[in-house]
Amino acid sequence: MSAEIKTRANEAIQFLREQGFQQIAIIGEGLGATLASHVAANVTDGSILTVVCINSVQHPLLSAEIHPNEILARLEIPVLDLQISTTPLGASYTNNQLRHHTIKAGNPKYTWIHLPANNLHGGATPIKLRIRGWLQRQSSQLPLAP
């Protein structure tokens, strides 16, 4: 599966370059977030500026080399790791904080934010605004669509 992911990601990145985009932010949710971080870790030409992961997961179908915590710690680019949960902060929060500190030790440009789902009034808009603001702070050169 890893070879197919790399092939498709390289094709997508090449397409974006042909469209004139030279600096790319990858945003993924769930399994897509895990794969986005994997793609960013394997693109070494500087075209991937940042990765935004929303509720990244480890999936049993993925090879051992695609483990979100290890990949995020290896990245040397800014990473926004959003955890959106419907459960109150408690044991899961403690586990996520431990995960955050582990990744942060490897990647000083890593940011973890927990968003309780019950505070997301207006659907995905607050999430989009949070991501947009974070991206703008990372690079004024990122062309952002409305």
PDB file of C-alpha atoms in Angstrom:
ATOM      1  CA  MET A   1       0.000   0.000   0.000  1.00  0.00           C
ATOM      2  CA  SER A   2       2.869   2.392   0.753  1.00  0.00           C
ATOM      3  CA  ALA A   3       4.158   2.331  -2.845  1.00  0.00           C
ATOM      4  CA  GLU A   4       0.674   3.143  -4.192  1.00  0.00           C
ATOM      5  CA  ILE A   5       0.293   6.016  -1.732  1.00  0.00           C
ATOM      6  CA  LYS A   6       3.653   7.467  -2.766  1.00  0.00           C
ATOM      7  CA  THR A   7       2.807   7.149  -6.467  1.00  0.00           C
ATOM      8  CA  ARG A   8      -0.571   8.844  -6.121  1.00  0.00           C
ATOM      9  CA  ALA A   9       0.820  11.563  -3.861  1.00  0.00           C
ATOM     10  CA  ASN A  10       3.653  12.318  -6.273  1.00  0.00           C
ATOM     11  CA  GLU A  11       1.152  12.533  -9.134  1.00  0.00           C
ATOM     12  CA  ALA A  12      -1.019  14.941  -7.128  1.00  0.00           C
ATOM     13  CA  ILE A  13       1.960  17.092  -6.172  1.00  0.00           C
ATOM     14  CA  GLN A  14       3.165  17.147  -9.776  1.00  0.00           C
ATOM     15  CA  PHE A  15      -0.326  18.214 -10.914  1.00  0.00           C
ATOM     16  CA  LEU A  16      -0.321  21.081  -8.388  1.00  0.00           C
ATOM     17  CA  ARG A  17       3.125  22.189  -9.555  1.00  0.00           C
ATOM     18  CA  GLU A  18       1.907  22.192 -13.159  1.00  0.00           C
ATOM     19  CA  GLN A  19      -0.958  24.431 -12.019  1.00  0.00           C
ATOM     20  CA  GLY A  20       1.584  26.890 -10.606  1.00  0.00           C
ATOM     21  CA  PHE A  21       1.510  25.932  -6.927  1.00  0.00           C
ATOM     22  CA  GLN A  22       5.007  25.526  -5.543  1.00  0.00           C
ATOM     23  CA  GLN A  23       4.185  25.506  -1.825  1.00  0.00           C
ATOM     24  CA  ILE A  24       1.625  22.987  -0.642  1.00  0.00           C
ATOM     25  CA  ALA A  25      -0.284  22.361   2.586  1.00  0.00           C
ATOM     26  CA  ILE A  26      -1.809  18.912   2.992  1.00  0.00           C
ATOM     27  CA  ILE A  27      -4.967  18.560   5.083  1.00  0.00           C
ATOM     28  CA  GLY A  28      -6.413  15.176   5.971  1.00  0.00           C
ATOM     29  CA  GLU A  29      -8.957  13.672   8.333  1.00  0.00           C
ATOM     30  CA  GLY A  30      -8.862  10.255  10.001  1.00  0.00           C
ATOM     31  CA  LEU A  31      -6.979   7.798   7.830  1.00  0.00           C
ATOM     32  CA  GLY A  32      -6.423  10.619   5.328  1.00  0.00           C
ATOM     33  CA  ALA A  33      -4.572  12.568   8.036  1.00  0.00           C
ATOM     34  CA  THR A  34      -2.269   9.646   8.689  1.00  0.00           C
ATOM     35  CA  LEU A  35      -1.602   9.257   4.969  1.00  0.00           C
ATOM     36  CA  ALA A  36      -1.054  13.016   4.605  1.00  0.00           C
ATOM     37  CA  SER A  37       1.696  12.929   7.219  1.00  0.00           C
ATOM     38  CA  HIS A  38       3.230   9.892   5.497  1.00  0.00           C
ATOM     39  CA  VAL A  39       3.245  11.729   2.164  1.00  0.00           C
ATOM     40  CA  ALA A  40       4.828  14.819   3.726  1.00  0.00           C
ATOM     41  CA  ALA A  41       7.552  12.693   5.307  1.00  0.00           C
ATOM     42  CA  ASN A  42       8.450  11.272   1.902  1.00  0.00           C
ATOM     43  CA  VAL A  43       8.478  14.504  -0.122  1.00  0.00           C
ATOM     44  CA  THR A  44      11.890  16.045   0.431  1.00  0.00           C
ATOM     45  CA  ASP A  45      12.000  18.818  -2.164  1.00  0.00           C
ATOM     46  CA  GLY A  46      10.531  21.486   0.139  1.00  0.00           C
ATOM     47  CA  SER A  47       7.223  21.784  -1.696  1.00  0.00           C
ATOM     48  CA  ILE A  48       5.194  20.567   1.315  1.00  0.00           C
ATOM     49  CA  LEU A  49       5.086  23.502   3.709  1.00  0.00           C
ATOM     50  CA  THR A  50       2.815  22.046   6.357  1.00  0.00           C
ATOM     51  CA  VAL A  51       0.434  19.256   7.300  1.00  0.00           C
ATOM     52  CA  VAL A  52      -2.900  19.565   9.093  1.00  0.00           C
ATOM     53  CA  CYS A  53      -4.115  16.317  10.655  1.00  0.00           C
ATOM     54  CA  ILE A  54      -7.683  16.034  11.924  1.00  0.00           C
ATOM     55  CA  ASN A  55      -8.246  13.001  14.155  1.00  0.00           C
ATOM     56  CA  SER A  56      -5.381  10.962  12.671  1.00  0.00           C
ATOM     57  CA  VAL A  57      -5.634   7.216  13.274  1.00  0.00           C
ATOM     58  CA  GLN A  58      -3.528   4.098  13.059  1.00  0.00           C
ATOM     59  CA  HIS A  59      -5.267   1.604  10.778  1.00  0.00           C
ATOM     60  CA  PRO A  60      -4.558  -2.149  10.728  1.00  0.00           C
ATOM     61  CA  LEU A  61      -4.374  -2.150   6.910  1.00  0.00           C
ATOM     62  CA  LEU A  62      -1.434   0.247   6.971  1.00  0.00           C
ATOM     63  CA  SER A  63       2.103  -1.065   7.083  1.00  0.00           C
ATOM     64  CA  ALA A  64       4.120  -0.624  10.266  1.00  0.00           C
ATOM     65  CA  GLU A  65       6.056   2.232   8.657  1.00  0.00           C
ATOM     66  CA  ILE A  66       2.894   4.345   8.578  1.00  0.00           C
ATOM     67  CA  HIS A  67       2.362   5.112  12.266  1.00  0.00           C
ATOM     68  CA  PRO A  68       1.067   8.655  12.843  1.00  0.00           C
ATOM     69  CA  ASN A  69       2.946   9.389  16.081  1.00  0.00           C
ATOM     70  CA  GLU A  70       6.315   8.359  14.662  1.00  0.00           C
ATOM     71  CA  ILE A  71       5.784  10.153  11.361  1.00  0.00           C
ATOM     72  CA  LEU A  72       4.651  13.405  12.991  1.00  0.00           C
ATOM     73  CA  ALA A  73       7.688  13.359  15.291  1.00  0.00           C
ATOM     74  CA  ARG A  74      10.038  12.924  12.296  1.00  0.00           C
ATOM     75  CA  LEU A  75       8.631  15.797  10.258  1.00  0.00           C
ATOM     76  CA  GLU A  76      10.630  19.008  10.231  1.00  0.00           C
ATOM     77  CA  ILE A  77       7.780  21.178   8.984  1.00  0.00           C
ATOM     78  CA  PRO A  78       4.929  22.795  10.912  1.00  0.00           C
ATOM     79  CA  VAL A  79       2.187  20.328  11.814  1.00  0.00           C
ATOM     80  CA  LEU A  80      -1.268  21.115  13.197  1.00  0.00           C
ATOM     81  CA  ASP A  81      -2.777  18.079  14.895  1.00  0.00           C
ATOM     82  CA  LEU A  82      -6.465  18.677  15.648  1.00  0.00           C
ATOM     83  CA  GLN A  83      -8.229  16.199  17.894  1.00  0.00           C
ATOM     84  CA  ILE A  84     -11.981  16.631  17.801  1.00  0.00           C
ATOM     85  CA  SER A  85     -13.858  14.501  20.286  1.00  0.00           C
ATOM     86  CA  THR A  86     -17.384  14.049  21.520  1.00  0.00           C
ATOM     87  CA  THR A  87     -16.177  12.791  24.892  1.00  0.00           C
ATOM     88  CA  PRO A  88     -15.334  15.066  27.806  1.00  0.00           C
ATOM     89  CA  LEU A  89     -11.708  15.649  28.626  1.00  0.00           C
ATOM     90  CA  GLY A  90     -10.462  12.925  30.915  1.00  0.00           C
ATOM     91  CA  ALA A  91      -8.321   9.866  30.360  1.00  0.00           C
ATOM     92  CA  SER A  92      -8.363  10.417  26.593  1.00  0.00           C
ATOM     93  CA  TYR A  93      -7.125  13.966  27.134  1.00  0.00           C
ATOM     94  CA  THR A  94      -4.250  12.691  29.271  1.00  0.00           C
ATOM     95  CA  ASN A  95      -3.320  10.136  26.602  1.00  0.00           C
ATOM     96  CA  ASN A  96      -3.459  12.797  23.902  1.00  0.00           C
ATOM     97  CA  GLN A  97      -1.321  15.154  26.001  1.00  0.00           C
ATOM     98  CA  LEU A  98       1.282  12.394  26.394  1.00  0.00           C
ATOM     99  CA  ARG A  99       1.157  11.792  22.631  1.00  0.00           C
ATOM    100  CA  HIS A 100       1.527  15.533  22.060  1.00  0.00           C
ATOM    101  CA  HIS A 101       4.627  15.794  24.258  1.00  0.00           C
ATOM    102  CA  THR A 102       6.187  12.741  22.595  1.00  0.00           C
ATOM    103  CA  ILE A 103       5.705  14.173  19.106  1.00  0.00           C
ATOM    104  CA  LYS A 104       6.697  17.691  20.182  1.00  0.00           C
ATOM    105  CA  ALA A 105      10.033  16.346  21.419  1.00  0.00           C
ATOM    106  CA  GLY A 106      10.810  15.197  17.869  1.00  0.00           C
ATOM    107  CA  ASN A 107       9.225  18.083  15.975  1.00  0.00           C
ATOM    108  CA  PRO A 108       9.401  21.517  17.653  1.00  0.00           C
ATOM    109  CA  LYS A 109       7.034  22.877  14.955  1.00  0.00           C
ATOM    110  CA  TYR A 110       4.236  20.546  16.078  1.00  0.00           C
ATOM    111  CA  THR A 111       0.996  21.989  17.507  1.00  0.00           C
ATOM    112  CA  TRP A 112      -1.754  19.928  19.136  1.00  0.00           C
ATOM    113  CA  ILE A 113      -5.247  21.338  19.711  1.00  0.00           C
ATOM    114  CA  HIS A 114      -8.169  19.525  21.305  1.00  0.00           C
ATOM    115  CA  LEU A 115     -11.611  20.706  20.211  1.00  0.00           C
ATOM    116  CA  PRO A 116     -14.651  19.268  21.961  1.00  0.00           C
ATOM    117  CA  ALA A 117     -17.249  18.568  19.261  1.00  0.00           C
ATOM    118  CA  ASN A 118     -20.049  20.038  21.373  1.00  0.00           C
ATOM    119  CA  ASN A 119     -18.387  23.479  21.146  1.00  0.00           C
ATOM    120  CA  LEU A 120     -18.349  23.495  17.354  1.00  0.00           C
ATOM    121  CA  HIS A 121     -21.394  25.653  16.723  1.00  0.00           C
ATOM    122  CA  GLY A 122     -22.155  26.168  13.056  1.00  0.00           C
ATOM    123  CA  GLY A 123     -20.827  22.880  11.713  1.00  0.00           C
ATOM    124  CA  ALA A 124     -17.308  22.808  10.367  1.00  0.00           C
ATOM    125  CA  THR A 125     -16.904  26.599  10.180  1.00  0.00           C
ATOM    126  CA  PRO A 126     -14.965  26.974  13.473  1.00  0.00           C
ATOM    127  CA  ILE A 127     -12.653  24.158  12.384  1.00  0.00           C
ATOM    128  CA  LYS A 128     -12.076  25.835   9.004  1.00  0.00           C
ATOM    129  CA  LEU A 129     -11.395  29.162  10.719  1.00  0.00           C
ATOM    130  CA  ARG A 130      -8.960  27.538  13.165  1.00  0.00           C
ATOM    131  CA  ILE A 131      -7.084  25.812  10.327  1.00  0.00           C
ATOM    132  CA  ARG A 132      -7.099  28.910   8.127  1.00  0.00           C
ATOM    133  CA  GLY A 133      -5.725  31.088  10.933  1.00  0.00           C
ATOM    134  CA  TRP A 134      -3.018  28.566  11.743  1.00  0.00           C
ATOM    135  CA  LEU A 135      -1.998  28.276   8.081  1.00  0.00           C
ATOM    136  CA  GLN A 136      -1.835  32.048   7.730  1.00  0.00           C
ATOM    137  CA  ARG A 137       0.409  32.271  10.773  1.00  0.00           C
ATOM    138  CA  GLN A 138       2.719  29.597   9.310  1.00  0.00           C
ATOM    139  CA  SER A 139       3.277  31.226   5.970  1.00  0.00           C
ATOM    140  CA  SER A 140       2.023  34.399   4.403  1.00  0.00           C
ATOM    141  CA  GLN A 141       2.975  32.844   1.056  1.00  0.00           C
ATOM    142  CA  LEU A 142       0.284  30.146   1.149  1.00  0.00           C
ATOM    143  CA  PRO A 143      -2.444  30.906  -1.393  1.00  0.00           C
ATOM    144  CA  LEU A 144      -5.657  30.175   0.520  1.00  0.00           C
ATOM    145  CA  ALA A 145      -9.025  29.746  -1.133  1.00  0.00           C
ATOM    146  CA  PRO A 146     -12.020  31.288   0.640  1.00  0.00           C
TER     147      PRO A 146
END
